[in-house]
Amino acid sequence: MRNTNDANDSRVRSRLSRRARVLAVATAALGLVAGPAVTASAVSASAVDGGTALTGTLRKAVISGPFVIRDDEGWSAGTYCRGEIDAVRWTDGVYGPNEWWRTYCGGEIRVELHAFAQVVDDKGTLLFGADALFYEGTKDTTTDLDDEVRGLRIQVAAGESVSHTIYLKNKENGGKDYATLELTFTNAG
């Protein structure tokens, strides 16, 4: 029979080491550590498109840029919603498919950006992946997916940025409801 004190001691050590790892990553993300942060997690090579994920290099993955959404149906016809996307994650492995950004327009439209970022070489190159989803219905919590761009993949060298525009439109009303996302993928350190 196993001693319950041994089991409890094991759980306490596990919690402490988990807290230490979380604290180390959070501290690095806030820029409080002078050197590069290293995490203990590994990502399988098959996790994303058969690529090889490298651990030990923490990179700041940023997706940013302006967006415009037009709602041209119902009581909110002719409504334009404009703003800025500012989605940031720290990564050495895969984040995704996570929702990085979401916005609403006219009470009927929801646009989501699901993305991941993964370090793919020892120089800190990031592979970004993104899916953009355009929902339109009678309210902004609708599950009526009217357009999507899936499988966008962009590699960005350390310290560099790459831009890409995504255009989504509602095919049900002749494309009068739409969203334009002018995305910049940045690999910051």
Tab-separated table of C-alpha atoms in Angstrom:
chain	number	residue	atom	x	y	z
A	1	MET	CA	0.000	0.000	0.000
A	2	ARG	CA	1.309	3.425	-0.972
A	3	ASN	CA	1.877	5.998	1.736
A	4	THR	CA	-0.549	8.931	1.301
A	5	ASN	CA	2.132	11.360	2.480
A	6	ASP	CA	4.359	10.282	-0.437
A	7	ALA	CA	1.497	10.851	-2.895
A	8	ASN	CA	0.745	14.277	-1.419
A	9	ASP	CA	4.434	15.253	-1.498
A	10	SER	CA	4.583	14.245	-5.172
A	11	ARG	CA	1.520	16.406	-6.013
A	12	VAL	CA	2.976	19.405	-4.176
A	13	ARG	CA	6.309	19.101	-6.062
A	14	SER	CA	4.412	18.816	-9.356
A	15	ARG	CA	2.388	21.960	-8.596
A	16	LEU	CA	5.526	23.870	-7.616
A	17	SER	CA	7.373	22.932	-10.800
A	18	ARG	CA	4.308	23.855	-12.912
A	19	ARG	CA	4.081	27.235	-11.164
A	20	ALA	CA	7.790	27.824	-11.733
A	21	ARG	CA	7.431	27.105	-15.471
A	22	VAL	CA	4.403	29.427	-15.756
A	23	LEU	CA	6.244	32.146	-13.839
A	24	ALA	CA	9.314	31.814	-16.088
A	25	VAL	CA	7.275	32.126	-19.301
A	26	ALA	CA	5.191	35.022	-17.932
A	27	THR	CA	8.307	36.852	-16.768
A	28	ALA	CA	9.939	36.433	-20.175
A	29	ALA	CA	6.759	37.592	-21.941
A	30	LEU	CA	6.780	40.791	-19.909
A	31	GLY	CA	10.402	41.435	-20.829
A	32	LEU	CA	11.676	41.021	-17.280
A	33	VAL	CA	14.391	38.524	-18.230
A	34	ALA	CA	17.552	39.813	-19.903
A	35	GLY	CA	18.454	36.557	-21.666
A	36	PRO	CA	16.372	34.388	-23.958
A	37	ALA	CA	13.768	32.302	-22.196
A	38	VAL	CA	13.615	28.574	-22.662
A	39	THR	CA	10.554	26.464	-22.037
A	40	ALA	CA	10.482	22.771	-21.346
A	41	SER	CA	7.698	21.845	-23.743
A	42	ALA	CA	8.258	20.120	-27.049
A	43	VAL	CA	6.004	20.036	-30.088
A	44	SER	CA	5.732	17.033	-32.342
A	45	ALA	CA	7.045	17.455	-35.854
A	46	SER	CA	3.690	16.411	-37.249
A	47	ALA	CA	1.803	19.118	-35.345
A	48	VAL	CA	1.732	21.564	-38.246
A	49	ASP	CA	2.011	20.574	-41.896
A	50	GLY	CA	4.767	18.074	-41.119
A	51	GLY	CA	7.127	20.889	-40.061
A	52	THR	CA	9.728	20.624	-37.350
A	53	ALA	CA	9.142	22.710	-34.239
A	54	LEU	CA	12.179	23.839	-32.300
A	55	THR	CA	12.026	24.582	-28.607
A	56	GLY	CA	14.369	26.825	-26.720
A	57	THR	CA	13.771	29.972	-28.774
A	58	LEU	CA	10.983	32.190	-27.472
A	59	ARG	CA	9.627	34.551	-30.143
A	60	LYS	CA	6.974	37.256	-30.038
A	61	ALA	CA	4.477	36.556	-32.830
A	62	VAL	CA	2.333	39.581	-33.769
A	63	ILE	CA	-0.575	39.829	-36.191
A	64	SER	CA	-1.628	43.436	-36.680
A	65	GLY	CA	-3.199	45.850	-39.132
A	66	PRO	CA	-6.377	47.724	-40.018
A	67	PHE	CA	-9.733	46.158	-40.824
A	68	VAL	CA	-12.954	47.374	-42.449
A	69	ILE	CA	-16.288	45.568	-42.195
A	70	ARG	CA	-19.474	46.575	-44.016
A	71	ASP	CA	-22.928	45.463	-42.884
A	72	ASP	CA	-25.405	46.190	-45.665
A	73	GLU	CA	-28.448	44.228	-44.551
A	74	GLY	CA	-31.382	44.739	-42.248
A	75	TRP	CA	-31.719	47.535	-39.726
A	76	SER	CA	-27.969	48.278	-39.794
A	77	ALA	CA	-27.688	48.628	-43.600
A	78	GLY	CA	-24.777	50.806	-44.634
A	79	THR	CA	-22.852	50.407	-41.366
A	80	TYR	CA	-19.051	50.456	-41.600
A	81	CYS	CA	-16.890	49.226	-38.749
A	82	ARG	CA	-13.191	50.089	-38.762
A	83	GLY	CA	-10.406	49.362	-36.346
A	84	GLU	CA	-7.016	47.836	-35.694
A	85	ILE	CA	-6.054	44.227	-35.147
A	86	ASP	CA	-3.383	43.767	-32.471
A	87	ALA	CA	-2.993	40.065	-31.684
A	88	VAL	CA	0.171	38.996	-29.841
A	89	ARG	CA	1.427	35.601	-28.648
A	90	TRP	CA	4.766	34.383	-27.303
A	91	THR	CA	5.723	31.065	-28.828
A	92	ASP	CA	8.355	28.416	-29.210
A	93	GLY	CA	5.828	25.801	-30.216
A	94	VAL	CA	2.339	25.771	-31.668
A	95	TYR	CA	-0.488	28.088	-30.671
A	96	GLY	CA	-3.512	26.903	-32.490
A	97	PRO	CA	-5.888	26.554	-33.779
A	98	ASN	CA	-6.525	29.335	-31.262
A	99	GLU	CA	-8.759	32.319	-31.742
A	100	TRP	CA	-6.363	35.268	-31.640
A	101	TRP	CA	-8.826	38.010	-32.604
A	102	ARG	CA	-12.570	38.647	-32.936
A	103	THR	CA	-14.755	41.659	-33.707
A	104	TYR	CA	-18.412	42.478	-34.413
A	105	CYS	CA	-20.233	44.843	-36.736
A	106	GLY	CA	-23.839	46.011	-37.113
A	107	GLY	CA	-25.220	43.509	-34.618
A	108	GLU	CA	-25.238	40.808	-37.324
A	109	ILE	CA	-21.610	40.191	-38.345
A	110	ARG	CA	-18.740	38.525	-36.503
A	111	VAL	CA	-15.232	38.141	-37.923
A	112	GLU	CA	-12.695	35.823	-36.289
A	113	LEU	CA	-9.035	35.139	-36.895
A	114	HIS	CA	-7.760	31.737	-35.746
A	115	ALA	CA	-3.990	31.465	-35.877
A	116	PHE	CA	-0.854	29.729	-34.723
A	117	ALA	CA	2.826	30.572	-34.744
A	118	GLN	CA	5.659	28.078	-34.564
A	119	VAL	CA	9.458	28.428	-34.496
A	120	VAL	CA	10.733	26.366	-37.440
A	121	ASP	CA	14.521	26.768	-37.405
A	122	ASP	CA	17.439	27.659	-35.160
A	123	LYS	CA	17.465	31.237	-36.538
A	124	GLY	CA	14.056	31.927	-34.949
A	125	THR	CA	12.028	31.875	-38.185
A	126	LEU	CA	8.303	31.713	-37.451
A	127	LEU	CA	5.677	29.874	-39.445
A	128	PHE	CA	2.353	31.688	-39.062
A	129	GLY	CA	-0.876	29.940	-39.940
A	130	ALA	CA	-4.261	31.631	-40.041
A	131	ASP	CA	-7.909	30.984	-40.809
A	132	ALA	CA	-10.260	33.971	-41.208
A	133	LEU	CA	-13.987	33.369	-40.644
A	134	PHE	CA	-16.931	35.624	-41.596
A	135	TYR	CA	-20.247	34.981	-39.834
A	136	GLU	CA	-23.446	36.856	-40.760
A	137	GLY	CA	-26.958	36.279	-39.475
A	138	THR	CA	-29.711	37.911	-37.459
A	139	LYS	CA	-27.336	38.529	-34.520
A	140	ASP	CA	-23.579	38.573	-34.015
A	141	THR	CA	-23.577	35.271	-32.096
A	142	THR	CA	-24.714	33.429	-35.225
A	143	THR	CA	-23.120	30.170	-36.325
A	144	ASP	CA	-23.965	30.930	-39.991
A	145	LEU	CA	-20.509	30.876	-41.610
A	146	ASP	CA	-20.788	32.811	-44.885
A	147	ASP	CA	-17.159	32.995	-45.998
A	148	GLU	CA	-13.758	31.779	-44.915
A	149	VAL	CA	-10.106	31.768	-45.862
A	150	ARG	CA	-8.396	28.673	-44.516
A	151	GLY	CA	-4.858	27.367	-44.564
A	152	LEU	CA	-2.955	30.635	-44.923
A	153	ARG	CA	0.729	29.877	-44.179
A	154	ILE	CA	3.444	32.539	-44.035
A	155	GLN	CA	7.083	32.186	-42.947
A	156	VAL	CA	8.698	35.247	-41.374
A	157	ALA	CA	12.385	35.562	-40.504
A	158	ALA	CA	13.373	36.847	-37.056
A	159	GLY	CA	13.011	40.618	-36.873
A	160	GLU	CA	10.989	40.790	-40.113
A	161	SER	CA	7.358	41.394	-41.149
A	162	VAL	CA	5.223	40.144	-44.046
A	163	SER	CA	1.900	41.680	-45.135
A	164	HIS	CA	-1.133	39.908	-46.589
A	165	THR	CA	-4.692	41.116	-47.284
A	166	ILE	CA	-7.719	38.892	-46.691
A	167	TYR	CA	-11.082	39.744	-48.267
A	168	LEU	CA	-14.244	38.000	-47.005
A	169	LYS	CA	-17.777	38.547	-48.281
A	170	ASN	CA	-21.281	37.289	-47.747
A	171	LYS	CA	-22.214	35.444	-50.903
A	172	GLU	CA	-25.909	35.320	-49.925
A	173	ASN	CA	-26.651	38.987	-50.658
A	174	GLY	CA	-24.381	39.685	-53.586
A	175	GLY	CA	-21.285	40.474	-51.531
A	176	LYS	CA	-22.618	43.688	-50.005
A	177	ASP	CA	-21.604	42.475	-46.516
A	178	TYR	CA	-17.823	42.121	-46.437
A	179	ALA	CA	-14.650	42.363	-44.376
A	180	THR	CA	-11.152	43.376	-45.419
A	181	LEU	CA	-8.262	42.486	-43.092
A	182	GLU	CA	-4.890	44.046	-43.974
A	183	LEU	CA	-2.692	41.772	-41.902
A	184	THR	CA	0.971	42.205	-41.027
A	185	PHE	CA	2.694	39.134	-39.585
A	186	THR	CA	5.679	40.194	-37.434
A	187	ASN	CA	8.363	37.995	-35.898
A	188	ALA	CA	9.695	40.055	-32.991
A	189	GLY	CA	12.057	38.881	-30.304
